[in-house]
Amino acid sequence: MDRSDKSCNPAADLTDDLVVEILSRLPVKSVCRFKCVSWHWRGLITHRDHRKKLPQSLSGFFRGITPRLGDMLTVSDFVSISGAEEQPVSDPSLSFLIGYTTIVPKDCCNGLLFLHCRKVSPSPKYEFDYVVCNPATEKWLILPSSDRKTQVYVSRLGFDPAVSSHFHLFSMLEDVEGYITGVDIYSSKVGSWSHSENGWGDDVALYERSVFLNGMLHFISLDSTIVAVDREGKSWRTIPLLDTMGAENIWNLNAAFIGQSQGRLHYLNVRERDASTLSVWILENYQSGEWNFKYNISTSQLLGHKGLINGGQYTLIAIHPECSLIFYIMRGGDVLMSYDMDHGEVRPICSLRIKLYGSCPYLPYVPLFTQSLANHDYI
Amino acid sequence: MAATTADGSKVVGGGEKSNVDEESKMITLFSSDGERFEVTQEAAAMSQTIHHMMEDGCVDDEGVHLPNVGSSILAMVIEYCNRHVASPDEKEDIRSFDAGFVNVEHHTLFDIIRAANYLDVKELMDLCCQTVADSIKSKSVEEIRELFGIVNDFTPEEEAEIRKENQWAFE
């Protein structure tokens, strides 16, 4: 072998950029694990300049906070679940969004954030913009007005960078009784809004929590089904729930929860006759709508005590996109908790620093650092 | 198709060197240990580094010296380039060639990656980096340290903390 002139381990001669080249082709789980190889590798993986190339995972949650109760001005904030060394979000208050007195994060999808921003204005009228931004690149876009803001029940972001560099914003429209009448959808590709009439049938009312998956926006309906609509507003789907999925308890707002993990829709709810158990079902077959029961979680374990349990004592926040971990907050608590569904382990994650009154949406954030061509930037 | 071997400056196929005939225009490459390789300009141009040198008129009659690439690795890179310019459309053949090509020890792959990076042969970089990535994606942290010759410089407490933060990745 003509290797006498090389050191005994040629890998040691690999420069940092070549190591990053190799790491950039790994799945996110491997990249996260290899942070533990050495300080140097940890630095490489978390370095700002390399994040454009490396796959990212859940790094924390955006939320709106009201730092001074008196003036009720909301600002954006970020709760990181990464180590102290990592700074996934350098500007949690999104100070690059200029011209606003109030910034309220409303939804987050695959690295893009949707916010209600109240304009600085001499008039007392509440004028606000719909803004979509990428906190990682600090680029942002004000959406044109849809002229229909009074009928909007909730607006949600749909974005999948694996499919397209363009995003959609869905504004679900309701009548005075709260039933869905249709949807206005903004397409960043077209740059304008389009309207579609409701295709779910009569008398459909929704809970706010949604999941964007497989190109469709999913909600839980008040009559115990999952409903979904696609990006064009053309396909309207209803996915029934099993009888055992605690449908009668769906009135307990804290109990029913949908999220996505590992590419699958997850549904969590307490059982009809047993509020001490939180059950998890997974939609294994998206096409056929087949639900598989997966886990039973003891809520006393979540809360760390035995005693009377009702659904209001904790709030489910999110499911980790890559593993079977759920995040939750105990009522009145100021610690973000996680529960490992495969191992039945509870673990505190971090302090929430600010005690909050009422619920504040915590939006799971997976950073998107990649920038593609100028015309198709992810904002 | 012109081919060279690692032990000399052989020109095979085509016979005569002809500077007028574009297809078989040759260029000489010198490895770090002084070995001579004759390659078609077309194959050599797969290396953006060499391609730019040719375009900028930096290649004299003598050829191109590559002080960063040893002869055995250069021979492999040339074999790759020759194969890829010869029949770029025969996808199946190329795929099976590539599979055989990367079926080597890790230390050779690292050497090829270094050479492909220096020579800027993007397809070869992609192929080898992806091969390494595929082979390490399920490895444990300890196995990675061993493969890359990395010393663990975490204290036990530090390592435990980082593992806890990234617990899910260890499942």
XYZ file of C-alpha atoms in Angstrom:
550
model
C 0.000 0.000 0.000
C 1.415 3.361 -0.886
C 0.099 4.817 2.284
C 3.310 5.196 4.144
C 3.177 8.925 3.860
C -0.296 9.224 5.359
C -1.152 9.348 9.026
C -2.633 6.127 10.322
C -6.063 7.654 10.348
C -6.816 9.525 7.132
C -10.157 10.589 8.504
C -8.310 12.837 10.885
C -7.144 14.783 7.860
C -10.651 15.546 6.709
C -11.228 19.258 6.859
C -14.275 20.687 8.598
C -16.061 21.527 5.388
C -15.705 17.929 4.197
C -17.060 16.608 7.493
C -20.040 18.949 7.064
C -20.488 17.676 3.493
C -20.830 14.161 4.846
C -23.055 15.219 7.762
C -25.350 17.129 5.419
C -26.335 13.848 3.804
C -27.417 12.221 7.044
C -30.903 11.997 8.484
C -31.587 14.537 11.228
C -31.592 11.872 13.940
C -28.009 10.882 13.143
C -26.844 14.488 13.014
C -28.349 15.185 16.433
C -26.760 12.073 17.900
C -23.324 12.974 16.503
C -23.338 16.231 18.454
C -22.121 13.969 21.259
C -18.995 12.844 19.399
C -16.803 15.692 20.567
C -16.863 19.421 21.339
C -15.548 20.092 17.873
C -18.306 18.135 16.150
C -20.897 19.740 18.369
C -19.570 23.105 17.320
C -19.585 22.118 13.650
C -23.161 20.873 13.776
C -24.553 23.866 15.619
C -22.449 26.495 13.860
C -24.489 29.229 12.203
C -22.679 28.851 8.893
C -23.302 25.140 8.653
C -26.953 25.150 9.567
C -27.861 25.944 5.965
C -26.587 22.534 4.974
C -27.570 20.361 7.904
C -31.011 18.929 8.593
C -32.745 20.561 11.545
C -35.074 19.291 14.200
C -37.455 20.799 16.744
C -35.494 23.538 18.455
C -38.188 25.134 20.592
C -41.483 27.001 20.603
C -42.555 30.464 19.534
C -45.170 32.184 21.639
C -46.648 35.603 22.243
C -46.062 37.136 25.639
C -47.308 40.291 27.275
C -44.340 41.556 29.221
C -46.219 44.438 30.812
C -49.745 43.608 31.839
C -50.755 47.237 31.779
C -50.507 48.008 28.117
C -51.456 44.568 26.768
C -48.826 44.788 24.062
C -47.838 41.372 22.892
C -44.384 40.554 21.649
C -42.954 37.443 20.112
C -40.846 35.181 22.273
C -39.033 31.894 21.850
C -38.574 29.034 24.283
C -35.569 26.944 23.316
C -35.324 23.251 24.077
C -31.762 23.012 22.792
C -28.736 23.227 25.015
C -27.404 26.504 26.295
C -24.623 26.446 23.699
C -27.018 26.528 20.805
C -28.847 29.640 19.698
C -31.458 28.443 17.252
C -33.201 31.797 17.207
C -30.979 34.847 17.493
C -33.847 37.342 17.591
C -36.809 35.843 19.458
C -38.732 39.094 19.514
C -38.463 39.300 15.734
C -37.323 42.884 15.942
C -36.796 42.933 12.185
C -40.585 43.200 11.800
C -40.774 46.957 11.885
C -43.765 49.219 12.107
C -45.831 47.254 14.600
C -46.898 47.787 18.196
C -47.999 44.235 18.751
C -46.694 41.022 17.232
C -48.634 37.847 17.914
C -47.322 34.529 16.571
C -50.320 32.546 15.426
C -49.002 29.504 13.599
C -45.743 27.889 12.623
C -45.216 25.401 9.829
C -41.918 23.818 8.788
C -39.858 26.850 9.704
C -42.206 29.627 8.609
C -44.087 31.725 11.137
C -47.494 33.364 10.639
C -48.236 36.397 12.784
C -50.902 39.012 13.441
C -49.137 42.342 13.623
C -50.902 45.466 14.781
C -49.755 48.507 12.900
C -48.401 51.593 14.529
C -51.189 54.011 13.840
C -52.651 57.181 15.325
C -56.171 55.822 14.938
C -57.563 53.657 17.752
C -58.951 51.245 15.215
C -57.317 47.857 15.349
C -55.498 47.636 12.054
C -53.397 44.590 11.593
C -51.356 42.857 8.936
C -51.028 39.191 8.210
C -47.276 38.603 8.149
C -45.336 35.483 7.228
C -41.674 35.362 8.135
C -38.715 33.017 8.365
C -37.008 33.717 11.698
C -33.827 31.999 10.507
C -33.300 34.235 7.476
C -35.156 37.284 8.873
C -37.035 37.676 5.637
C -40.698 38.520 5.805
C -43.738 39.239 3.735
C -46.920 41.210 4.392
C -49.869 39.467 2.851
C -52.329 41.545 0.841
C -55.577 42.117 2.657
C -58.269 39.539 2.065
C -61.064 42.013 2.820
C -62.884 39.432 4.824
C -61.267 39.513 8.196
C -64.483 39.686 10.182
C -65.635 36.280 9.033
C -62.382 34.543 9.761
C -62.521 31.868 12.440
C -58.854 30.980 12.317
C -55.967 31.315 9.868
C -53.338 28.630 9.462
C -50.147 28.241 7.492
C -49.492 25.422 5.040
C -45.896 24.961 3.944
C -43.793 21.975 2.981
C -40.313 22.852 1.672
C -39.840 19.294 0.471
C -42.636 19.848 -2.021
C -42.468 23.527 -2.886
C -40.769 26.723 -1.856
C -44.180 28.417 -1.796
C -46.596 28.591 1.102
C -50.343 28.913 1.557
C -52.367 30.640 4.243
C -55.805 29.204 4.943
C -58.413 31.535 6.466
C -61.342 29.397 7.582
C -64.558 31.404 7.261
C -67.556 30.970 9.545
C -71.110 32.248 9.781
C -72.679 33.928 12.819
C -73.388 30.567 14.390
C -69.816 29.430 14.052
C -70.319 26.984 11.207
C -67.742 26.907 8.435
C -68.884 28.511 5.206
C -65.721 28.243 3.179
C -62.067 29.166 3.056
C -59.946 31.959 1.658
C -56.549 30.680 0.636
C -53.530 32.859 -0.069
C -50.893 31.389 -2.353
C -47.437 32.938 -2.226
C -46.803 31.605 -5.713
C -49.734 33.491 -7.199
C -49.532 36.367 -4.737
C -53.251 36.591 -4.154
C -56.246 35.117 -2.390
C -58.780 32.695 -3.782
C -62.059 31.593 -2.253
C -63.603 28.146 -2.021
C -66.974 27.138 -0.648
C -67.170 24.674 2.229
C -67.049 21.084 1.045
C -67.363 19.316 4.396
C -71.125 19.344 4.558
C -73.525 21.311 6.707
C -73.071 22.475 10.260
C -69.371 21.886 10.615
C -67.715 23.787 13.428
C -64.030 23.448 14.268
C -61.629 23.468 17.136
C -58.686 25.767 16.607
C -55.857 23.275 16.697
C -54.708 22.155 13.248
C -52.109 20.025 11.519
C -50.728 20.588 8.029
C -49.761 17.221 6.597
C -49.641 15.644 3.145
C -50.633 18.930 1.559
C -53.837 19.227 3.581
C -54.876 21.248 6.613
C -56.565 19.123 9.279
C -58.896 20.191 12.084
C -60.984 18.409 14.687
C -64.645 19.143 14.131
C -67.098 19.563 16.975
C -69.049 16.547 15.797
C -66.109 14.258 16.325
C -64.374 13.814 13.047
C -61.155 15.026 11.513
C -61.771 17.296 8.556
C -59.189 18.387 6.027
C -58.881 20.723 3.067
C -56.134 20.934 0.427
C -54.082 23.883 -0.811
C -56.369 24.587 -3.730
C -59.542 24.425 -1.679
C -60.731 21.733 -4.049
C -60.413 18.576 -1.981
C -62.426 18.456 1.269
C -61.980 15.313 3.305
C -63.599 13.872 6.389
C -61.812 11.241 8.435
C -64.098 9.617 11.006
C -62.869 8.841 14.486
C -63.337 5.462 16.115
C -66.051 5.179 18.752
C -63.404 4.501 21.354
C -61.573 7.699 20.591
C -63.317 9.476 23.416
C -65.507 11.349 21.006
C -68.056 12.248 23.653
C -65.340 13.945 25.671
C -64.413 16.126 22.778
C -66.139 19.010 24.496
C -63.267 19.163 26.905
C -61.044 21.525 25.014
C -57.929 20.460 26.767
C -58.348 16.823 26.034
C -58.597 16.333 22.293
C -55.356 17.044 20.505
C -54.002 16.404 17.040
C -50.397 16.642 15.984
C -48.001 15.103 13.537
C -44.981 12.988 14.236
C -42.831 10.887 11.958
C -45.088 11.695 9.041
C -48.264 10.475 10.726
C -51.295 12.220 12.161
C -51.635 11.587 15.899
C -54.841 12.001 17.902
C -54.851 12.235 21.697
C -57.879 12.252 23.945
C -58.963 10.991 27.319
C -61.234 7.973 27.355
C -64.927 8.506 27.750
C -65.225 6.914 31.149
C -61.717 7.320 32.357
C -60.231 10.787 32.427
C -57.178 9.457 34.200
C -55.950 7.885 30.976
C -54.857 9.825 27.934
C -54.927 7.637 24.850
C -52.995 8.045 21.630
C -54.089 6.887 18.202
C -52.070 7.123 15.022
C -53.450 7.380 11.514
C -51.271 4.665 10.064
C -52.944 4.531 6.686
C -53.637 8.070 5.531
C -55.459 7.047 2.391
C -57.890 4.646 4.009
C -58.347 6.645 7.218
C -57.446 3.690 9.397
C -56.620 4.555 13.016
C -54.364 2.392 15.159
C -54.428 2.640 18.926
C -50.874 3.082 20.166
C -50.435 4.275 23.751
C -52.214 4.752 27.037
C -50.740 7.470 29.213
C -51.561 7.787 32.862
C -52.332 11.422 33.520
C -51.307 11.076 37.125
C -47.878 10.182 35.839
C -47.886 13.295 33.674
C -48.834 15.389 36.650
C -46.631 13.563 39.098
C -49.330 12.802 41.614
C -52.326 10.650 42.240
C -55.678 12.197 42.887
C -58.599 13.576 41.022
C -57.792 14.185 37.428
C -59.672 16.215 34.973
C -58.635 17.313 31.554
C -57.932 20.876 32.574
C -54.907 20.222 34.713
C -52.451 20.129 31.887
C -52.191 21.484 28.372
C -50.725 19.447 25.547
C -48.392 21.557 23.477
C -46.896 19.443 20.724
C -45.603 16.096 19.612
C -41.960 15.936 18.558
C -41.848 15.690 14.756
C -39.237 12.936 14.784
C -39.960 10.800 17.808
C -42.654 9.705 20.220
C -42.254 12.533 22.680
C -45.099 14.807 23.751
C -44.630 18.246 25.290
C -47.020 19.627 27.851
C -47.404 22.227 30.564
C -49.073 21.662 33.885
C -51.738 24.182 34.764
C -50.208 27.019 36.708
C -46.795 25.514 36.079
C -43.816 27.256 34.637
C -41.887 24.284 33.402
C -42.151 22.774 29.943
C -42.444 19.028 30.366
C -41.914 16.128 28.038
C -43.262 12.601 28.134
C -41.590 9.782 26.244
C -44.436 7.588 25.045
C -42.219 4.619 24.217
C -40.562 4.483 27.626
C -43.185 6.105 29.807
C -40.731 8.697 31.112
C -41.482 12.215 32.242
C -38.745 14.766 31.957
C -38.725 18.497 32.638
C -37.275 20.360 29.677
C -36.884 23.980 30.616
C -38.310 26.817 32.575
C -40.907 28.897 30.811
C -39.609 31.918 32.688
C -42.914 33.728 32.651
C -46.033 32.496 34.370
C -48.884 32.825 31.972
C -52.528 33.350 32.625
C -54.802 31.462 30.346
C -53.500 29.526 27.424
C -51.059 30.887 24.984
C -50.336 28.913 21.856
C -46.899 27.392 21.858
C -45.840 26.919 18.258
C -43.284 24.161 17.615
C -40.439 25.518 15.514
C -38.049 23.586 13.252
C -35.632 26.113 11.736
C -35.357 26.424 7.994
C -32.002 27.880 7.092
C -31.727 26.867 3.468
C -32.169 29.563 0.928
C -32.918 28.585 -2.598
C -32.950 30.686 -5.743
C -33.772 34.343 -5.475
C -37.208 33.964 -6.990
C -38.180 31.124 -4.757
C -36.689 32.012 -1.418
C -38.361 30.442 1.548
C -39.187 34.050 2.374
C -12.021 5.438 -24.715
C -8.611 6.385 -23.400
C -7.452 4.665 -20.249
C -4.439 4.913 -18.025
C -3.017 2.685 -15.355
C -1.416 3.634 -12.099
C 2.010 2.337 -12.952
C 2.847 4.466 -15.891
C 1.960 6.848 -18.553
C 0.243 4.514 -20.912
C -2.015 5.722 -23.601
C -4.441 3.055 -24.662
C -6.936 3.092 -27.457
C -6.759 5.536 -30.280
C -3.042 5.029 -30.593
C -1.744 8.242 -32.018
C -1.805 11.412 -30.028
C -3.339 13.997 -32.249
C -3.663 17.588 -31.193
C -5.887 18.376 -34.112
C -8.543 15.724 -33.462
C -10.741 17.277 -30.708
C -12.141 14.040 -29.323
C -8.820 12.518 -28.359
C -7.059 15.697 -27.309
C -4.970 14.598 -24.391
C -3.688 16.254 -21.300
C -0.993 15.076 -18.919
C -1.559 14.999 -15.188
C 1.169 14.509 -12.587
C 0.355 13.055 -9.197
C 2.032 14.248 -6.012
C 4.515 11.373 -6.222
C 5.507 12.272 -9.765
C 3.593 9.692 -11.774
C 2.317 10.636 -15.211
C -1.241 10.110 -16.356
C -2.563 10.799 -19.837
C -6.241 11.673 -19.964
C -8.571 13.012 -22.580
C -9.387 16.654 -22.094
C -13.024 15.717 -21.928
C -12.478 13.437 -18.951
C -10.136 15.919 -17.299
C -12.743 18.627 -17.653
C -14.970 16.778 -15.197
C -12.632 18.360 -12.696
C -13.728 21.971 -12.521
C -10.310 22.835 -11.169
C -8.560 21.455 -14.247
C -11.330 22.724 -16.516
C -10.784 26.291 -15.346
C -7.046 25.905 -15.757
C -7.547 24.754 -19.332
C -9.936 27.602 -20.066
C -7.651 30.178 -18.563
C -4.806 28.850 -20.646
C -2.792 27.845 -17.631
C -1.980 24.397 -18.941
C 1.306 24.277 -20.748
C 2.735 21.481 -22.859
C 4.103 19.780 -19.815
C 0.772 19.192 -18.182
C -0.830 19.778 -14.841
C 0.873 19.091 -11.519
C -1.433 17.961 -8.754
C 0.640 18.144 -5.588
C -2.322 17.235 -3.404
C -3.272 13.940 -5.024
C -1.315 10.716 -4.758
C -1.004 8.357 -7.704
C -3.256 5.561 -6.506
C -6.094 7.963 -5.724
C -5.567 9.952 -8.918
C -5.808 6.737 -10.888
C -9.173 6.020 -9.301
C -10.466 9.521 -9.958
C -9.370 9.229 -13.592
C -11.071 5.858 -13.880
C -14.271 7.447 -12.574
C -14.089 10.393 -14.973
C -13.280 8.200 -17.963
C -16.225 5.968 -17.231
C -18.607 8.873 -16.785
C -17.710 10.717 -19.975
C -17.644 7.531 -22.006
C -21.290 6.596 -21.724
C -23.120 9.219 -19.676
C -26.531 8.051 -20.816
C -26.337 4.425 -19.837
C -27.771 4.981 -16.382
C -27.914 1.338 -15.306
C -24.315 0.656 -16.266
C -23.126 3.807 -14.566
C -25.042 2.916 -11.414
C -23.470 -0.481 -11.168
C -20.060 0.967 -11.927
C -20.520 3.548 -9.168
C -21.603 0.871 -6.713
C -18.493 -1.143 -7.400
C -16.328 1.953 -7.374
C -17.256 2.953 -3.829
C -16.955 -0.570 -2.510
C -13.640 0.238 -0.845
C -12.308 0.834 2.634
C -13.355 3.974 4.472
C -9.844 5.400 4.444
C -9.794 5.159 0.647
C -13.177 6.869 0.444
C -11.866 9.710 2.614
C -8.848 10.048 0.321
C -11.095 10.156 -2.751
C -13.319 12.747 -1.079
C -10.294 14.927 -0.403
C -9.096 14.532 -3.992
C -12.541 15.111 -5.490
C -12.878 18.224 -3.373
C -9.498 19.564 -4.460
C -10.179 18.699 -8.089
C -13.791 19.857 -7.783
C -15.466 16.843 -9.321
C -18.973 17.376 -7.979
C -20.511 14.061 -9.012
C -17.694 12.104 -7.396
C -17.947 14.202 -4.226
C -21.693 13.566 -4.042
C -21.238 9.844 -4.623
C -18.527 9.340 -2.020
C -19.978 11.643 0.628
C -23.351 9.950 0.284
C -21.682 6.539 0.524
C -19.913 7.513 3.735
C -23.113 9.062 5.115
C -25.125 5.934 4.371
C -22.554 3.764 6.070
C -22.386 5.848 9.243
C -25.968 6.957 9.765
C -26.800 4.166 12.189
C -23.478 4.151 13.974
C -23.110 4.866 17.639
C -21.176 7.841 18.930
C -18.327 5.557 19.966
C -18.111 4.001 16.525
C -17.960 7.438 14.927
C -15.096 8.451 17.211
C -13.213 5.313 16.272
C -13.821 5.727 12.536
C -12.795 9.352 12.427
C -10.041 9.052 14.988
C -11.670 11.541 17.327
C -10.859 11.759 20.996
C -13.802 12.264 23.318
C -13.137 15.596 24.993
C -16.363 15.815 26.982
C -16.264 15.275 30.702
C -18.652 12.514 31.792
C -21.035 15.165 33.139
C -20.939 17.168 29.922
C -21.523 14.101 27.813
C -24.435 13.007 29.971
C -25.994 16.451 29.637
C -25.713 16.526 25.853
C -27.056 13.008 25.567
C -30.030 13.980 27.694
C -30.738 17.015 25.509
C -30.736 14.840 22.420
C -32.215 11.780 24.062
C -34.604 11.053 21.224
C -31.771 10.680 18.745
C -30.379 7.741 20.679
C -33.455 5.567 20.412
